[in-house]
PDB file of C-alpha atoms and ligand atoms in Angstrom:
ATOM      1  CA  MET N 425     -51.271 -23.556  84.790  1.00  0.00           C
ATOM      2  CA  LYS N 426     -48.409 -22.798  87.179  1.00  0.00           C
ATOM      3  CA  THR N 427     -45.225 -23.338  85.171  1.00  0.00           C
ATOM      4  CA  ALA N 428     -45.106 -23.054  81.317  1.00  0.00           C
ATOM      5  CA  ILE N 429     -42.097 -24.154  79.376  1.00  0.00           C
ATOM      6  CA  ILE N 430     -42.213 -22.432  75.904  1.00  0.00           C
ATOM      7  CA  GLY N 431     -40.371 -24.641  73.519  1.00  0.00           C
ATOM      8  CA  GLY N 432     -40.154 -28.311  72.916  1.00  0.00           C
ATOM      9  CA  GLY N 433     -36.585 -28.544  71.873  1.00  0.00           C
ATOM     10  CA  ALA N 434     -33.711 -30.531  73.659  1.00  0.00           C
ATOM     11  CA  LEU N 435     -33.526 -28.366  76.850  1.00  0.00           C
ATOM     12  CA  GLY N 436     -37.261 -27.530  77.111  1.00  0.00           C
ATOM     13  CA  LEU N 437     -37.916 -31.234  77.067  1.00  0.00           C
ATOM     14  CA  LEU N 438     -35.314 -31.853  79.690  1.00  0.00           C
ATOM     15  CA  TRP N 439     -36.296 -29.035  81.912  1.00  0.00           C
ATOM     16  CA  GLY N 440     -39.992 -29.825  81.492  1.00  0.00           C
ATOM     17  CA  ALA N 441     -39.456 -33.316  82.461  1.00  0.00           C
ATOM     18  CA  ARG N 442     -37.195 -32.446  85.551  1.00  0.00           C
ATOM     19  CA  LEU N 443     -39.726 -29.818  86.704  1.00  0.00           C
ATOM     20  CA  ALA N 444     -42.673 -32.283  86.269  1.00  0.00           C
ATOM     21  CA  ARG N 445     -40.744 -34.956  88.395  1.00  0.00           C
ATOM     22  CA  ALA N 446     -40.045 -32.681  91.069  1.00  0.00           C
ATOM     23  CA  GLY N 447     -43.684 -31.972  91.435  1.00  0.00           C
ATOM     24  CA  PHE N 448     -44.128 -28.563  89.484  1.00  0.00           C
ATOM     25  CA  PRO N 449     -47.324 -28.429  87.566  1.00  0.00           C
ATOM     26  CA  VAL N 450     -45.701 -27.999  84.079  1.00  0.00           C
ATOM     27  CA  THR N 451     -47.391 -27.288  80.631  1.00  0.00           C
ATOM     28  CA  MET N 452     -45.037 -27.462  77.696  1.00  0.00           C
ATOM     29  CA  ILE N 453     -46.070 -24.970  74.993  1.00  0.00           C
ATOM     30  CA  VAL N 454     -44.829 -26.411  71.711  1.00  0.00           C
ATOM     31  CA  ARG N 455     -44.999 -25.490  68.039  1.00  0.00           C
ATOM     32  CA  THR N 456     -47.321 -28.051  66.710  1.00  0.00           C
ATOM     33  CA  GLN N 457     -50.571 -29.933  67.708  1.00  0.00           C
ATOM     34  CA  SER N 458     -48.914 -33.297  66.938  1.00  0.00           C
ATOM     35  CA  GLN N 459     -46.029 -32.730  69.386  1.00  0.00           C
ATOM     36  CA  ALA N 460     -48.509 -31.601  72.085  1.00  0.00           C
ATOM     37  CA  ALA N 461     -50.642 -34.657  71.641  1.00  0.00           C
ATOM     38  CA  THR N 462     -47.659 -36.887  71.836  1.00  0.00           C
ATOM     39  CA  ILE N 463     -46.321 -35.325  75.004  1.00  0.00           C
ATOM     40  CA  LYS N 464     -49.963 -35.434  76.608  1.00  0.00           C
ATOM     41  CA  LYS N 465     -50.329 -39.038  75.554  1.00  0.00           C
ATOM     42  CA  MET N 466     -46.938 -40.601  76.431  1.00  0.00           C
ATOM     43  CA  GLY N 467     -45.220 -37.928  78.882  1.00  0.00           C
ATOM     44  CA  ILE N 468     -41.563 -36.880  78.390  1.00  0.00           C
ATOM     45  CA  THR N 469     -38.925 -39.566  78.265  1.00  0.00           C
ATOM     46  CA  VAL N 470     -35.389 -38.580  79.343  1.00  0.00           C
ATOM     47  CA  GLN N 471     -32.471 -40.853  78.799  1.00  0.00           C
ATOM     48  CA  SER N 472     -30.046 -40.011  81.575  1.00  0.00           C
ATOM     49  CA  LEU N 473     -26.240 -39.709  81.546  1.00  0.00           C
ATOM     50  CA  SER N 474     -25.916 -43.021  83.175  1.00  0.00           C
ATOM     51  CA  GLY N 475     -27.966 -44.768  80.238  1.00  0.00           C
ATOM     52  CA  GLY N 476     -31.100 -45.205  82.266  1.00  0.00           C
ATOM     53  CA  GLU N 477     -34.454 -43.915  81.022  1.00  0.00           C
ATOM     54  CA  TRP N 478     -37.478 -42.429  82.929  1.00  0.00           C
ATOM     55  CA  THR N 479     -40.704 -41.037  81.772  1.00  0.00           C
ATOM     56  CA  VAL N 480     -42.853 -38.612  83.437  1.00  0.00           C
ATOM     57  CA  PRO N 481     -46.468 -37.375  82.520  1.00  0.00           C
ATOM     58  CA  ALA N 482     -46.813 -33.811  81.297  1.00  0.00           C
ATOM     59  CA  GLU N 483     -49.278 -31.298  80.212  1.00  0.00           C
ATOM     60  CA  ALA N 484     -48.893 -29.790  76.761  1.00  0.00           C
ATOM     61  CA  CYS N 485     -50.462 -27.542  74.153  1.00  0.00           C
ATOM     62  CA  ALA N 486     -49.636 -25.959  70.931  1.00  0.00           C
ATOM     63  CA  SER N 487     -48.772 -22.347  71.053  1.00  0.00           C
ATOM     64  CA  SER N 488     -51.693 -21.598  68.704  1.00  0.00           C
ATOM     65  CA  SER N 489     -54.261 -23.022  71.160  1.00  0.00           C
ATOM     66  CA  LEU N 490     -53.196 -21.689  74.517  1.00  0.00           C
ATOM     67  CA  PRO N 491     -55.386 -22.666  77.668  1.00  0.00           C
ATOM     68  CA  ALA N 492     -57.062 -19.988  79.490  1.00  0.00           C
ATOM     69  CA  GLY N 493     -55.269 -18.646  82.595  1.00  0.00           C
ATOM     70  CA  LYS N 494     -51.805 -16.922  83.367  1.00  0.00           C
ATOM     71  CA  ALA N 495     -48.738 -18.809  84.481  1.00  0.00           C
ATOM     72  CA  ASP N 496     -46.800 -18.165  87.824  1.00  0.00           C
ATOM     73  CA  SER N 497     -43.624 -18.996  85.936  1.00  0.00           C
ATOM     74  CA  VAL N 498     -42.672 -18.986  82.332  1.00  0.00           C
ATOM     75  CA  PHE N 499     -39.533 -20.565  81.082  1.00  0.00           C
ATOM     76  CA  VAL N 500     -38.818 -19.239  77.538  1.00  0.00           C
ATOM     77  CA  MET N 501     -36.556 -21.990  75.858  1.00  0.00           C
ATOM     78  CA  VAL N 502     -36.665 -21.024  72.248  1.00  0.00           C
ATOM     79  CA  LYS N 503     -33.817 -19.901  70.096  1.00  0.00           C
ATOM     80  CA  GLN N 504     -33.003 -16.156  69.829  1.00  0.00           C
ATOM     81  CA  MET N 505     -34.207 -15.982  66.404  1.00  0.00           C
ATOM     82  CA  ASP N 506     -37.580 -17.474  67.480  1.00  0.00           C
ATOM     83  CA  LEU N 507     -38.145 -14.865  70.333  1.00  0.00           C
ATOM     84  CA  PRO N 508     -40.097 -12.457  68.137  1.00  0.00           C
ATOM     85  CA  ALA N 509     -42.364 -15.265  67.101  1.00  0.00           C
ATOM     86  CA  VAL N 510     -43.348 -16.285  70.825  1.00  0.00           C
ATOM     87  CA  THR N 511     -43.970 -12.504  71.824  1.00  0.00           C
ATOM     88  CA  PRO N 512     -47.825 -13.038  71.870  1.00  0.00           C
ATOM     89  CA  VAL N 513     -47.549 -16.411  73.748  1.00  0.00           C
ATOM     90  CA  ILE N 514     -45.484 -14.747  76.413  1.00  0.00           C
ATOM     91  CA  ALA N 515     -47.922 -11.845  76.591  1.00  0.00           C
ATOM     92  CA  ALA N 516     -50.873 -14.209  76.861  1.00  0.00           C
ATOM     93  CA  LEU N 517     -49.334 -16.211  79.735  1.00  0.00           C
ATOM     94  CA  THR N 518     -48.123 -13.598  81.974  1.00  0.00           C
ATOM     95  CA  HIS N 519     -49.375 -11.157  84.473  1.00  0.00           C
ATOM     96  CA  GLU N 520     -47.461  -8.558  86.386  1.00  0.00           C
ATOM     97  CA  GLU N 521     -46.041 -11.070  89.012  1.00  0.00           C
ATOM     98  CA  THR N 522     -45.186 -13.972  86.582  1.00  0.00           C
ATOM     99  CA  GLN N 523     -41.595 -14.883  86.758  1.00  0.00           C
ATOM    100  CA  VAL N 524     -40.154 -15.072  83.184  1.00  0.00           C
ATOM    101  CA  LEU N 525     -36.924 -16.665  82.738  1.00  0.00           C
ATOM    102  CA  PHE N 526     -35.300 -16.313  79.230  1.00  0.00           C
ATOM    103  CA  TRP N 527     -32.764 -19.134  78.611  1.00  0.00           C
ATOM    104  CA  GLN N 528     -31.196 -18.014  75.210  1.00  0.00           C
ATOM    105  CA  ASN N 529     -27.690 -18.681  74.051  1.00  0.00           C
ATOM    106  CA  GLY N 530     -25.527 -16.014  72.738  1.00  0.00           C
ATOM    107  CA  TRP N 531     -26.013 -12.340  73.012  1.00  0.00           C
ATOM    108  CA  GLY N 532     -28.408  -9.764  71.596  1.00  0.00           C
ATOM    109  CA  HIS N 533     -31.513 -10.942  73.195  1.00  0.00           C
ATOM    110  CA  GLY N 534     -31.368  -8.103  75.976  1.00  0.00           C
ATOM    111  CA  GLU N 535     -33.334  -5.712  73.628  1.00  0.00           C
ATOM    112  CA  ILE N 536     -35.809  -8.125  72.671  1.00  0.00           C
ATOM    113  CA  VAL N 537     -36.320  -9.131  76.277  1.00  0.00           C
ATOM    114  CA  LYS N 538     -36.997  -5.524  77.254  1.00  0.00           C
ATOM    115  CA  LYS N 539     -39.715  -5.292  74.797  1.00  0.00           C
ATOM    116  CA  LEU N 540     -41.158  -8.602  75.499  1.00  0.00           C
ATOM    117  CA  SER N 541     -41.304  -8.309  79.260  1.00  0.00           C
ATOM    118  CA  ALA N 542     -41.389  -5.172  80.900  1.00  0.00           C
ATOM    119  CA  GLN N 543     -42.062  -6.651  84.232  1.00  0.00           C
ATOM    120  CA  ALA N 544     -40.164  -6.584  87.463  1.00  0.00           C
ATOM    121  CA  CYS N 545     -39.808 -10.398  87.575  1.00  0.00           C
ATOM    122  CA  THR N 546     -37.750 -10.863  84.418  1.00  0.00           C
ATOM    123  CA  TYR N 547     -34.680 -13.197  84.701  1.00  0.00           C
ATOM    124  CA  LEU N 548     -31.817 -14.476  82.561  1.00  0.00           C
ATOM    125  CA  ALA N 549     -30.838 -18.035  82.780  1.00  0.00           C
ATOM    126  CA  VAL N 550     -27.596 -19.336  81.471  1.00  0.00           C
ATOM    127  CA  THR N 551     -26.803 -23.057  81.258  1.00  0.00           C
ATOM    128  CA  THR N 552     -24.008 -25.339  80.126  1.00  0.00           C
ATOM    129  CA  GLU N 553     -25.937 -28.600  80.146  1.00  0.00           C
ATOM    130  CA  GLY N 554     -25.909 -30.678  77.119  1.00  0.00           C
ATOM    131  CA  ALA N 555     -28.920 -32.231  75.736  1.00  0.00           C
ATOM    132  CA  LEU N 556     -30.195 -34.089  72.508  1.00  0.00           C
ATOM    133  CA  ARG N 557     -33.705 -34.333  71.389  1.00  0.00           C
ATOM    134  CA  LEU N 558     -34.336 -37.775  70.244  1.00  0.00           C
ATOM    135  CA  GLY N 559     -37.956 -37.430  69.325  1.00  0.00           C
ATOM    136  CA  VAL N 560     -40.882 -35.108  69.843  1.00  0.00           C
ATOM    137  CA  ASN N 561     -41.248 -36.230  73.506  1.00  0.00           C
ATOM    138  CA  GLN N 562     -37.740 -37.890  74.049  1.00  0.00           C
ATOM    139  CA  VAL N 563     -34.616 -36.116  75.073  1.00  0.00           C
ATOM    140  CA  ALA N 564     -31.062 -37.592  76.019  1.00  0.00           C
ATOM    141  CA  HIS N 565     -29.236 -35.761  78.877  1.00  0.00           C
ATOM    142  CA  THR N 566     -25.807 -35.644  77.231  1.00  0.00           C
ATOM    143  CA  GLY N 567     -23.564 -33.600  79.499  1.00  0.00           C
ATOM    144  CA  ASN N 568     -23.600 -32.265  83.009  1.00  0.00           C
ATOM    145  CA  GLY N 569     -23.248 -28.649  83.296  1.00  0.00           C
ATOM    146  CA  GLU N 570     -23.988 -25.691  85.473  1.00  0.00           C
ATOM    147  CA  THR N 571     -27.051 -23.445  85.503  1.00  0.00           C
ATOM    148  CA  TRP N 572     -27.393 -19.832  86.802  1.00  0.00           C
ATOM    149  CA  VAL N 573     -30.240 -17.596  87.074  1.00  0.00           C
ATOM    150  CA  GLY N 574     -29.936 -13.748  87.730  1.00  0.00           C
ATOM    151  CA  PRO N 575     -32.031 -10.539  87.266  1.00  0.00           C
ATOM    152  CA  TYR N 576     -32.431  -8.887  84.037  1.00  0.00           C
ATOM    153  CA  PRO N 577     -30.772  -5.484  84.665  1.00  0.00           C
ATOM    154  CA  ASP N 578     -33.938  -3.537  85.725  1.00  0.00           C
ATOM    155  CA  SER N 579     -35.643  -6.453  87.542  1.00  0.00           C
ATOM    156  CA  ARG N 580     -35.825  -7.264  91.243  1.00  0.00           C
ATOM    157  CA  ARG N 581     -32.449  -7.915  92.600  1.00  0.00           C
ATOM    158  CA  GLU N 582     -33.670 -10.807  94.782  1.00  0.00           C
ATOM    159  CA  PRO N 583     -34.820 -14.169  93.526  1.00  0.00           C
ATOM    160  CA  HIS N 584     -38.578 -14.527  93.802  1.00  0.00           C
ATOM    161  CA  PRO N 585     -39.570 -17.338  96.379  1.00  0.00           C
ATOM    162  CA  ALA N 586     -41.111 -19.235  93.645  1.00  0.00           C
ATOM    163  CA  LEU N 587     -37.694 -19.481  91.985  1.00  0.00           C
ATOM    164  CA  GLU N 588     -36.089 -20.627  95.112  1.00  0.00           C
ATOM    165  CA  ARG N 589     -37.947 -23.955  94.826  1.00  0.00           C
ATOM    166  CA  LEU N 590     -35.740 -24.477  91.845  1.00  0.00           C
ATOM    167  CA  TRP N 591     -32.676 -24.484  93.891  1.00  0.00           C
ATOM    168  CA  GLN N 592     -34.159 -27.498  95.479  1.00  0.00           C
ATOM    169  CA  LEU N 593     -33.891 -29.589  92.498  1.00  0.00           C
ATOM    170  CA  GLU N 594     -31.206 -32.169  92.219  1.00  0.00           C
ATOM    171  CA  GLN N 595     -29.354 -30.197  89.478  1.00  0.00           C
ATOM    172  CA  LYS N 596     -26.682 -27.735  90.019  1.00  0.00           C
ATOM    173  CA  ILE N 597     -28.642 -24.279  89.713  1.00  0.00           C
ATOM    174  CA  ALA N 598     -27.629 -21.276  91.442  1.00  0.00           C
ATOM    175  CA  TRP N 599     -28.558 -17.554  91.747  1.00  0.00           C
ATOM    176  CA  ASP N 600     -26.242 -15.127  90.461  1.00  0.00           C
ATOM    177  CA  PRO N 601     -27.092 -11.303  90.743  1.00  0.00           C
ATOM    178  CA  ASP N 602     -24.162 -10.640  88.213  1.00  0.00           C
ATOM    179  CA  ILE N 603     -25.779 -12.712  85.547  1.00  0.00           C
ATOM    180  CA  LEU N 604     -24.265 -10.646  82.799  1.00  0.00           C
ATOM    181  CA  VAL N 605     -20.709 -12.105  83.624  1.00  0.00           C
ATOM    182  CA  ARG N 606     -22.227 -15.573  83.283  1.00  0.00           C
ATOM    183  CA  ILE N 607     -23.797 -14.673  80.112  1.00  0.00           C
ATOM    184  CA  TRP N 608     -20.421 -13.378  78.728  1.00  0.00           C
ATOM    185  CA  GLU N 609     -18.626 -16.348  79.841  1.00  0.00           C
ATOM    186  CA  LYS N 610     -21.084 -18.633  78.305  1.00  0.00           C
ATOM    187  CA  LEU N 611     -20.983 -16.593  75.188  1.00  0.00           C
ATOM    188  CA  ALA N 612     -17.236 -17.309  74.985  1.00  0.00           C
ATOM    189  CA  VAL N 613     -17.736 -21.087  75.578  1.00  0.00           C
ATOM    190  CA  ASN N 614     -20.452 -21.027  72.779  1.00  0.00           C
ATOM    191  CA  CYS N 615     -18.009 -18.719  70.476  1.00  0.00           C
ATOM    192  CA  VAL N 616     -15.273 -21.657  70.853  1.00  0.00           C
ATOM    193  CA  ILE N 617     -17.449 -24.955  70.878  1.00  0.00           C
ATOM    194  CA  ASN N 618     -20.448 -24.298  68.636  1.00  0.00           C
ATOM    195  CA  PRO N 619     -18.717 -23.296  65.339  1.00  0.00           C
ATOM    196  CA  LEU N 620     -15.725 -25.622  65.496  1.00  0.00           C
ATOM    197  CA  THR N 621     -17.869 -28.631  66.318  1.00  0.00           C
ATOM    198  CA  ALA N 622     -20.465 -27.618  63.599  1.00  0.00           C
ATOM    199  CA  LEU N 623     -17.708 -27.092  60.943  1.00  0.00           C
ATOM    200  CA  GLU N 624     -15.979 -30.322  61.763  1.00  0.00           C
ATOM    201  CA  ASP N 625     -18.945 -32.391  62.596  1.00  0.00           C
ATOM    202  CA  VAL N 626     -17.440 -33.545  65.903  1.00  0.00           C
ATOM    203  CA  PRO N 627     -18.755 -33.881  69.383  1.00  0.00           C
ATOM    204  CA  ASN N 628     -17.786 -31.127  72.005  1.00  0.00           C
ATOM    205  CA  GLY N 629     -14.931 -33.259  73.535  1.00  0.00           C
ATOM    206  CA  GLU N 630     -12.807 -33.145  70.329  1.00  0.00           C
ATOM    207  CA  VAL N 631     -12.371 -29.463  70.873  1.00  0.00           C
ATOM    208  CA  GLY N 632     -10.235 -30.206  73.619  1.00  0.00           C
ATOM    209  CA  HIS N 633      -7.451 -31.589  71.425  1.00  0.00           C
ATOM    210  CA  PRO N 634      -4.363 -29.546  71.334  1.00  0.00           C
ATOM    211  CA  ARG N 635      -4.662 -28.790  67.485  1.00  0.00           C
ATOM    212  CA  TYR N 636      -7.480 -26.195  68.581  1.00  0.00           C
ATOM    213  CA  GLU N 637      -5.296 -24.442  71.209  1.00  0.00           C
ATOM    214  CA  GLN N 638      -4.325 -21.415  69.246  1.00  0.00           C
ATOM    215  CA  MET N 639      -7.775 -20.911  67.719  1.00  0.00           C
ATOM    216  CA  LYS N 640      -9.642 -21.176  71.266  1.00  0.00           C
ATOM    217  CA  ARG N 641      -6.961 -18.655  72.650  1.00  0.00           C
ATOM    218  CA  ALA N 642      -7.757 -16.325  69.805  1.00  0.00           C
ATOM    219  CA  ILE N 643     -11.572 -16.657  70.131  1.00  0.00           C
ATOM    220  CA  ILE N 644     -11.311 -15.969  73.944  1.00  0.00           C
ATOM    221  CA  GLU N 645      -8.907 -13.078  73.633  1.00  0.00           C
ATOM    222  CA  GLU N 646     -11.248 -11.267  71.091  1.00  0.00           C
ATOM    223  CA  THR N 647     -14.387 -11.897  73.200  1.00  0.00           C
ATOM    224  CA  VAL N 648     -12.905 -10.998  76.455  1.00  0.00           C
ATOM    225  CA  ARG N 649     -11.817  -7.709  74.841  1.00  0.00           C
ATOM    226  CA  VAL N 650     -15.161  -6.891  73.633  1.00  0.00           C
ATOM    227  CA  ALA N 651     -16.909  -7.857  76.728  1.00  0.00           C
ATOM    228  CA  ARG N 652     -14.698  -5.410  78.656  1.00  0.00           C
ATOM    229  CA  ALA N 653     -15.674  -2.747  76.102  1.00  0.00           C
ATOM    230  CA  GLU N 654     -19.382  -3.380  76.984  1.00  0.00           C
ATOM    231  CA  GLY N 655     -18.479  -2.896  80.793  1.00  0.00           C
ATOM    232  CA  VAL N 656     -18.371  -6.601  81.657  1.00  0.00           C
ATOM    233  CA  ARG N 657     -15.059  -7.591  83.066  1.00  0.00           C
ATOM    234  CA  LEU N 658     -13.884 -11.105  82.215  1.00  0.00           C
ATOM    235  CA  ASP N 659     -10.568 -12.719  83.157  1.00  0.00           C
ATOM    236  CA  PRO N 660      -9.211 -14.602  80.120  1.00  0.00           C
ATOM    237  CA  ALA N 661      -7.684 -17.274  82.103  1.00  0.00           C
ATOM    238  CA  ALA N 662     -10.898 -17.988  84.043  1.00  0.00           C
ATOM    239  CA  VAL N 663     -12.742 -18.043  80.726  1.00  0.00           C
ATOM    240  CA  LYS N 664     -10.144 -20.451  79.314  1.00  0.00           C
ATOM    241  CA  GLU N 665     -10.614 -22.709  82.357  1.00  0.00           C
ATOM    242  CA  ARG N 666     -14.402 -22.421  81.845  1.00  0.00           C
ATOM    243  CA  VAL N 667     -14.191 -23.314  77.981  1.00  0.00           C
ATOM    244  CA  GLU N 668     -12.097 -26.387  78.929  1.00  0.00           C
ATOM    245  CA  ARG N 669     -14.430 -27.557  81.813  1.00  0.00           C
ATOM    246  CA  VAL N 670     -17.442 -27.414  79.589  1.00  0.00           C
ATOM    247  CA  ILE N 671     -15.694 -29.123  76.768  1.00  0.00           C
ATOM    248  CA  ARG N 672     -14.913 -31.929  79.318  1.00  0.00           C
ATOM    249  CA  LEU N 673     -18.480 -31.932  81.153  1.00  0.00           C
ATOM    250  CA  THR N 674     -20.122 -32.055  77.527  1.00  0.00           C
ATOM    251  CA  ALA N 675     -17.492 -34.202  75.843  1.00  0.00           C
ATOM    252  CA  ARG N 676     -20.170 -36.631  74.301  1.00  0.00           C
ATOM    253  CA  ASN N 677     -22.775 -33.839  73.424  1.00  0.00           C
ATOM    254  CA  HIS N 678     -23.362 -32.753  69.970  1.00  0.00           C
ATOM    255  CA  SER N 679     -23.438 -28.841  70.263  1.00  0.00           C
ATOM    256  CA  SER N 680     -26.695 -26.956  69.370  1.00  0.00           C
ATOM    257  CA  MET N 681     -25.063 -25.543  66.371  1.00  0.00           C
ATOM    258  CA  LEU N 682     -24.066 -29.058  65.125  1.00  0.00           C
ATOM    259  CA  GLN N 683     -27.399 -30.324  65.594  1.00  0.00           C
ATOM    260  CA  ASP N 684     -29.054 -27.329  63.791  1.00  0.00           C
ATOM    261  CA  MET N 685     -26.576 -27.960  60.915  1.00  0.00           C
ATOM    262  CA  LYS N 686     -27.361 -31.648  60.768  1.00  0.00           C
ATOM    263  CA  ARG N 687     -31.025 -30.728  60.611  1.00  0.00           C
ATOM    264  CA  GLY N 688     -30.750 -28.135  57.946  1.00  0.00           C
ATOM    265  CA  ARG N 689     -32.018 -25.653  60.519  1.00  0.00           C
ATOM    266  CA  LYS N 690     -30.703 -21.889  60.569  1.00  0.00           C
ATOM    267  CA  THR N 691     -28.065 -21.903  63.184  1.00  0.00           C
ATOM    268  CA  GLU N 692     -27.586 -19.227  65.995  1.00  0.00           C
ATOM    269  CA  ILE N 693     -24.078 -18.040  64.626  1.00  0.00           C
ATOM    270  CA  ALA N 694     -25.174 -14.449  64.132  1.00  0.00           C
ATOM    271  CA  HIS N 695     -25.984 -14.212  67.812  1.00  0.00           C
ATOM    272  CA  ILE N 696     -22.727 -16.020  68.848  1.00  0.00           C
ATOM    273  CA  ASN N 697     -19.680 -15.183  66.968  1.00  0.00           C
ATOM    274  CA  GLY N 698     -21.689 -12.683  64.826  1.00  0.00           C
ATOM    275  CA  ALA N 699     -22.619 -10.836  68.118  1.00  0.00           C
ATOM    276  CA  VAL N 700     -18.913 -10.568  68.946  1.00  0.00           C
ATOM    277  CA  ALA N 701     -17.936  -9.468  65.662  1.00  0.00           C
ATOM    278  CA  GLU N 702     -20.682  -6.721  65.352  1.00  0.00           C
ATOM    279  CA  LEU N 703     -20.034  -5.349  68.937  1.00  0.00           C
ATOM    280  CA  GLY N 704     -16.295  -5.408  68.124  1.00  0.00           C
ATOM    281  CA  ALA N 705     -16.905  -3.325  65.024  1.00  0.00           C
ATOM    282  CA  LYS N 706     -19.052  -0.847  67.156  1.00  0.00           C
ATOM    283  CA  TRP N 707     -15.937  -0.454  69.619  1.00  0.00           C
ATOM    284  CA  GLY N 708     -13.411  -0.497  67.153  1.00  0.00           C
ATOM    285  CA  ILE N 709     -11.947  -3.994  68.322  1.00  0.00           C
ATOM    286  CA  PRO N 710     -10.622  -6.120  65.768  1.00  0.00           C
ATOM    287  CA  THR N 711     -12.317  -9.594  65.785  1.00  0.00           C
ATOM    288  CA  PRO N 712     -11.028 -11.454  62.746  1.00  0.00           C
ATOM    289  CA  VAL N 713     -11.296 -14.991  64.122  1.00  0.00           C
ATOM    290  CA  ASN N 714     -14.910 -14.647  65.195  1.00  0.00           C
ATOM    291  CA  ALA N 715     -15.887 -12.956  61.884  1.00  0.00           C
ATOM    292  CA  GLU N 716     -14.285 -15.535  60.019  1.00  0.00           C
ATOM    293  CA  LEU N 717     -15.864 -18.429  61.855  1.00  0.00           C
ATOM    294  CA  MET N 718     -19.242 -16.739  61.191  1.00  0.00           C
ATOM    295  CA  ARG N 719     -18.541 -16.508  57.525  1.00  0.00           C
ATOM    296  CA  ARG N 720     -17.556 -20.188  57.256  1.00  0.00           C
ATOM    297  CA  VAL N 721     -20.550 -21.385  59.347  1.00  0.00           C
ATOM    298  CA  GLN N 722     -22.870 -19.366  57.203  1.00  0.00           C
ATOM    299  CA  ASP N 723     -21.276 -20.611  54.017  1.00  0.00           C
ATOM    300  CA  LYS N 724     -21.511 -24.277  55.298  1.00  0.00           C
ATOM    301  CA  GLU N 725     -25.261 -23.488  56.134  1.00  0.00           C
ATOM    302  CA  ALA N 726     -25.990 -22.090  52.605  1.00  0.00           C
TER     303      ALA N 726
HETATM  304  O1  KPL I 899     -24.540 -24.482  74.953  1.00  0.00           O
HETATM  305  C1  KPL I 899     -24.201 -25.360  74.357  1.00  0.00           C
HETATM  306  C2  KPL I 899     -24.674 -25.585  72.965  1.00  0.00           C
HETATM  307  O2  KPL I 899     -24.426 -26.550  72.512  1.00  0.00           O
HETATM  308  O3  KPL I 899     -25.306 -24.716  72.482  1.00  0.00           O
HETATM  309  C3  KPL I 899     -22.879 -26.135  74.834  1.00  0.00           C
HETATM  310  C4  KPL I 899     -22.511 -25.689  76.259  1.00  0.00           C
HETATM  311  C5  KPL I 899     -21.604 -25.906  74.015  1.00  0.00           C
HETATM  312  C6  KPL I 899     -23.263 -27.697  75.116  1.00  0.00           C
HETATM  313  O4  KPL I 899     -23.388 -28.454  73.889  1.00  0.00           O
END
């Protein structure tokens, strides 16, 4: 097994299919035997942005029955709150030189990542692409975006050669040694888009409407101040521009938080607006707008 993707959600399926199509030997590690069996039998089908459809064969297994052997690269594509549950899976699949890429939204997984992977080859990935899971082996690519990969603070500063092959894929994917800035920018994007779309049941593009302007500015301002306190310098104007760009690029997409809400699943609000509010409290920085959004999403979830 060369590349393992842990997580059979929208982004896991999308990346699994892309890597398989680009010739990477991919094994999807998913939660249930039945999802694994469907992927093995039918492959992964992707509905592309242009409306076309393609299917690619892929290996798959349930996390409870992992194949023997270690992976060269592992993409950890589960939600923040599911990281503890996949700890043994990561341990079983990796050796010292395995490239482990963590693709979580929000903030707060740094400590978990540290415990999970004390290796020199630990990377953080950030993406603003939109995807919607249509079935256990079917995904729609709903928004173009950008993807960055960078070293976890104590990891090697250079990309591993195996990772460089990723650069050759057709998608925009780039190496950024300053990945923490990207993570905080993405956190600001999620702090704006995710709760607003989930509370109002609207696609991402709707948040581009002028009626959200004041709210967006307040969320960004709080997030930038907290980031600075954490030692990450963000420029509010640049963050605002990025937020608007992601809204445009993923206009048709249903945010992950809206998708979770619709399926009755727990959202990542505690790791998104909740993380900003928690860190704000730590530094004595008021974050009333992020705190209020967290409360409203939690009320709606309940
Ligand atoms: O990351 C996302 C999410 O939905 O969680 C965005 C970028 C907002 C795309 O939908």
